[in-house]
């Protein structure tokens, strides 16, 4: 049974699972470990314009075969040097690339491919991380249309929406 019985403007319930299709952009580090767990290694960021300034991370999320989150590793990697590259770009800077390489090496051999996972949210050092389910705001006008979506946080650089089995995302 769906834990969030609200229907969006398309008449859909919140997704229990959604697909991330492996690609050569933001979803290039997704697939399965040798022991069958699903994984996603990514580079969340807090914008430099945010209160308290910016921060960059490398994150590894491990999921069981059903897509439930089983382990999270988040590594702060500092900021980018003065080349003006925006946080969240697909070109990693050296400290970030080193962290990505380590996170992948720690789980052993991997096979890249699509994964199907459940939305999740965790808080580390006061920052929300995860693939976060978004629905109606509490102060939303009940006559205003809204739609379920899942965004990667922090940074909101991947946004998933229906159809949930497509693996497609917006940036």
Short mmCIF file of C-alpha atoms in Angstrom, two decimals:
data_model
loop_
_atom_site.label_atom_id
_atom_site.label_comp_id
_atom_site.label_asym_id
_atom_site.label_seq_id
_atom_site.Cartn_x
_atom_site.Cartn_y
_atom_site.Cartn_z
CA UNK A 1 0.00 0.00 0.00
CA UNK A 2 1.28 3.45 -0.88
CA UNK A 3 2.25 5.40 2.28
CA UNK A 4 1.26 8.71 0.63
CA UNK A 5 -2.30 8.28 -0.67
CA UNK A 6 -2.42 11.71 -2.32
CA UNK A 7 -2.87 11.81 -6.08
CA UNK A 8 -1.18 14.45 -8.21
CA UNK A 9 -2.75 16.35 -11.12
CA UNK A 10 -2.23 13.26 -13.33
CA UNK A 11 -4.09 11.12 -10.80
CA UNK A 12 -0.90 9.31 -9.80
CA UNK A 13 0.22 8.22 -6.35
CA UNK A 14 3.75 8.88 -5.09
CA UNK A 15 6.25 6.44 -6.55
CA UNK A 16 7.42 3.61 -4.33
CA UNK A 17 10.34 2.96 -6.69
CA UNK A 18 11.81 4.69 -9.73
CA UNK A 19 14.43 3.85 -12.30
CA UNK A 20 17.75 5.59 -12.92
CA UNK A 21 19.03 4.78 -16.40
CA UNK A 22 22.80 4.53 -16.68
CA UNK A 23 24.19 7.24 -18.99
CA UNK A 24 27.39 9.21 -19.55
CA UNK A 25 26.20 12.33 -17.75
CA UNK A 26 24.96 12.53 -14.13
CA UNK A 27 24.09 8.81 -14.00
CA UNK A 28 27.40 7.40 -15.17
CA UNK A 29 28.20 5.77 -11.81
CA UNK A 30 25.10 3.58 -11.34
CA UNK A 31 24.79 -0.18 -11.45
CA UNK A 32 25.40 -3.26 -9.30
CA UNK A 33 28.18 -4.45 -7.05
CA UNK A 34 29.59 -7.97 -7.32
CA UNK A 35 27.40 -9.04 -4.37
CA UNK A 36 24.24 -7.82 -6.15
CA UNK A 37 23.62 -4.54 -4.35
CA UNK A 38 22.56 -1.56 -6.45
CA UNK A 39 24.76 1.54 -6.19
CA UNK A 40 24.77 5.20 -7.16
CA UNK A 41 27.89 7.37 -6.79
CA UNK A 42 27.23 11.05 -7.40
CA UNK A 43 28.41 14.57 -6.59
CA UNK A 44 25.90 16.58 -4.55
CA UNK A 45 26.62 20.20 -3.78
CA UNK A 46 25.38 23.17 -1.76
CA UNK A 47 25.36 26.30 -3.88
CA UNK A 48 27.88 29.01 -3.02
CA UNK A 49 24.95 31.42 -2.88
CA UNK A 50 23.35 29.45 -0.03
CA UNK A 51 23.47 30.76 3.53
CA UNK A 52 26.77 29.58 4.98
CA UNK A 53 28.40 29.28 1.55
CA UNK A 54 28.91 26.39 -0.79
CA UNK A 55 30.19 22.87 -0.33
CA UNK A 56 30.90 19.95 -2.66
CA UNK A 57 30.62 16.25 -1.86
CA UNK A 58 31.00 12.80 -3.32
CA UNK A 59 28.30 10.38 -2.18
CA UNK A 60 27.79 6.64 -2.49
CA UNK A 61 24.36 5.20 -1.92
CA UNK A 62 23.96 1.40 -1.70
CA UNK A 63 20.59 -0.30 -2.08
CA UNK A 64 19.34 -3.83 -1.67
CA UNK A 65 17.84 -5.77 -4.56
CA UNK A 66 14.40 -4.26 -3.81
CA UNK A 67 15.81 -0.71 -3.99
CA UNK A 68 15.79 0.12 -0.28
CA UNK A 69 18.71 2.24 0.94
CA UNK A 70 21.09 0.12 3.05
CA UNK A 71 24.23 2.25 3.30
CA UNK A 72 25.32 5.82 2.71
CA UNK A 73 28.82 7.27 2.51
CA UNK A 74 29.17 11.03 2.04
CA UNK A 75 32.60 12.59 1.63
CA UNK A 76 33.07 16.38 1.85
CA UNK A 77 35.55 17.39 -0.86
CA UNK A 78 35.85 21.14 -0.37
CA UNK A 79 35.32 23.60 -3.16
CA UNK A 80 36.45 24.07 -6.72
CA UNK A 81 39.55 26.08 -7.48
CA UNK A 82 39.11 29.37 -9.31
CA UNK A 83 38.30 28.12 -12.81
CA UNK A 84 34.71 29.32 -12.46
CA UNK A 85 33.19 25.86 -13.03
CA UNK A 86 29.79 25.67 -11.45
CA UNK A 87 29.10 23.12 -8.71
CA UNK A 88 27.46 19.98 -9.99
CA UNK A 89 29.13 20.04 -13.39
CA UNK A 90 29.91 16.62 -14.80
CA UNK A 91 33.60 17.50 -14.92
CA UNK A 92 34.96 16.55 -11.50
CA UNK A 93 37.82 18.49 -9.97
CA UNK A 94 40.80 16.50 -8.59
CA UNK A 95 39.66 16.11 -4.96
CA UNK A 96 36.18 15.13 -6.07
CA UNK A 97 37.46 12.62 -8.65
CA UNK A 98 39.71 11.04 -6.02
CA UNK A 99 36.73 10.63 -3.69
CA UNK A 100 34.61 9.12 -6.50
CA UNK A 101 37.39 6.66 -7.34
CA UNK A 102 37.73 5.64 -3.69
CA UNK A 103 33.96 5.19 -3.23
CA UNK A 104 33.85 2.92 -6.27
CA UNK A 105 36.99 0.96 -5.28
CA UNK A 106 35.63 0.32 -1.77
CA UNK A 107 32.66 -1.67 -3.09
CA UNK A 108 34.82 -3.85 -5.31
CA UNK A 109 34.06 -4.77 -8.89
CA UNK A 110 30.95 -3.11 -10.29
CA UNK A 111 28.81 -3.54 -13.37
CA UNK A 112 27.33 -0.35 -14.75
CA UNK A 113 23.66 -0.39 -15.68
CA UNK A 114 20.19 0.82 -14.76
CA UNK A 115 18.94 0.63 -11.17
CA UNK A 116 15.47 0.80 -9.59
CA UNK A 117 15.36 2.34 -6.12
CA UNK A 118 13.06 3.90 -3.54
CA UNK A 119 13.19 7.64 -2.79
CA UNK A 120 15.04 8.44 0.43
CA UNK A 121 16.34 11.32 2.50
CA UNK A 122 19.01 11.50 5.18
CA UNK A 123 20.54 14.44 7.04
CA UNK A 124 24.28 14.72 7.61
CA UNK A 125 25.85 17.75 9.26
CA UNK A 126 22.56 19.62 8.92
CA UNK A 127 22.33 19.06 5.14
CA UNK A 128 19.62 16.94 3.50
CA UNK A 129 21.02 14.31 1.10
CA UNK A 130 19.24 11.78 -1.03
CA UNK A 131 16.82 11.21 -3.85
CA UNK A 132 14.02 13.11 -2.20
CA UNK A 133 10.33 12.68 -2.92
CA UNK A 134 8.56 16.01 -3.45
CA UNK A 135 4.80 16.47 -3.36
CA UNK A 136 2.43 19.27 -2.50
CA UNK A 137 3.60 22.01 -0.16
CA UNK A 138 1.66 22.46 3.06
CA UNK A 139 0.75 25.97 1.99
CA UNK A 140 -0.21 24.91 -1.55
CA UNK A 141 -3.49 26.23 -2.91
CA UNK A 142 -5.70 23.16 -3.11
CA UNK A 143 -6.86 24.26 -6.59
CA UNK A 144 -3.29 24.50 -7.91
CA UNK A 145 -1.97 21.55 -9.92
CA UNK A 146 1.06 19.71 -8.55
CA UNK A 147 3.01 16.60 -9.58
CA UNK A 148 5.17 14.11 -7.74
CA UNK A 149 8.88 14.33 -8.47
CA UNK A 150 12.14 13.06 -7.01
CA UNK A 151 15.18 15.34 -6.89
CA UNK A 152 18.74 14.63 -5.90
CA UNK A 153 19.74 16.78 -2.96
CA UNK A 154 21.58 18.87 -2.20
CA UNK A 155 21.93 20.62 -5.52
CA UNK A 156 18.73 19.59 -7.30
CA UNK A 157 20.74 18.59 -10.40
CA UNK A 158 18.64 15.56 -11.35
CA UNK A 159 14.83 15.56 -11.27
CA UNK A 160 12.78 12.44 -11.96
CA UNK A 161 9.08 12.37 -12.74
CA UNK A 162 6.44 10.08 -14.19
CA UNK A 163 6.67 7.68 -15.93
CA UNK A 164 8.75 6.27 -13.07
CA UNK A 165 10.08 3.30 -15.02
CA UNK A 166 11.59 5.41 -17.84
CA UNK A 167 14.87 6.24 -16.11
CA UNK A 168 14.78 9.72 -17.66
CA UNK A 169 15.58 12.83 -15.67
CA UNK A 170 15.75 16.59 -16.11
CA UNK A 171 18.75 18.68 -15.12
#
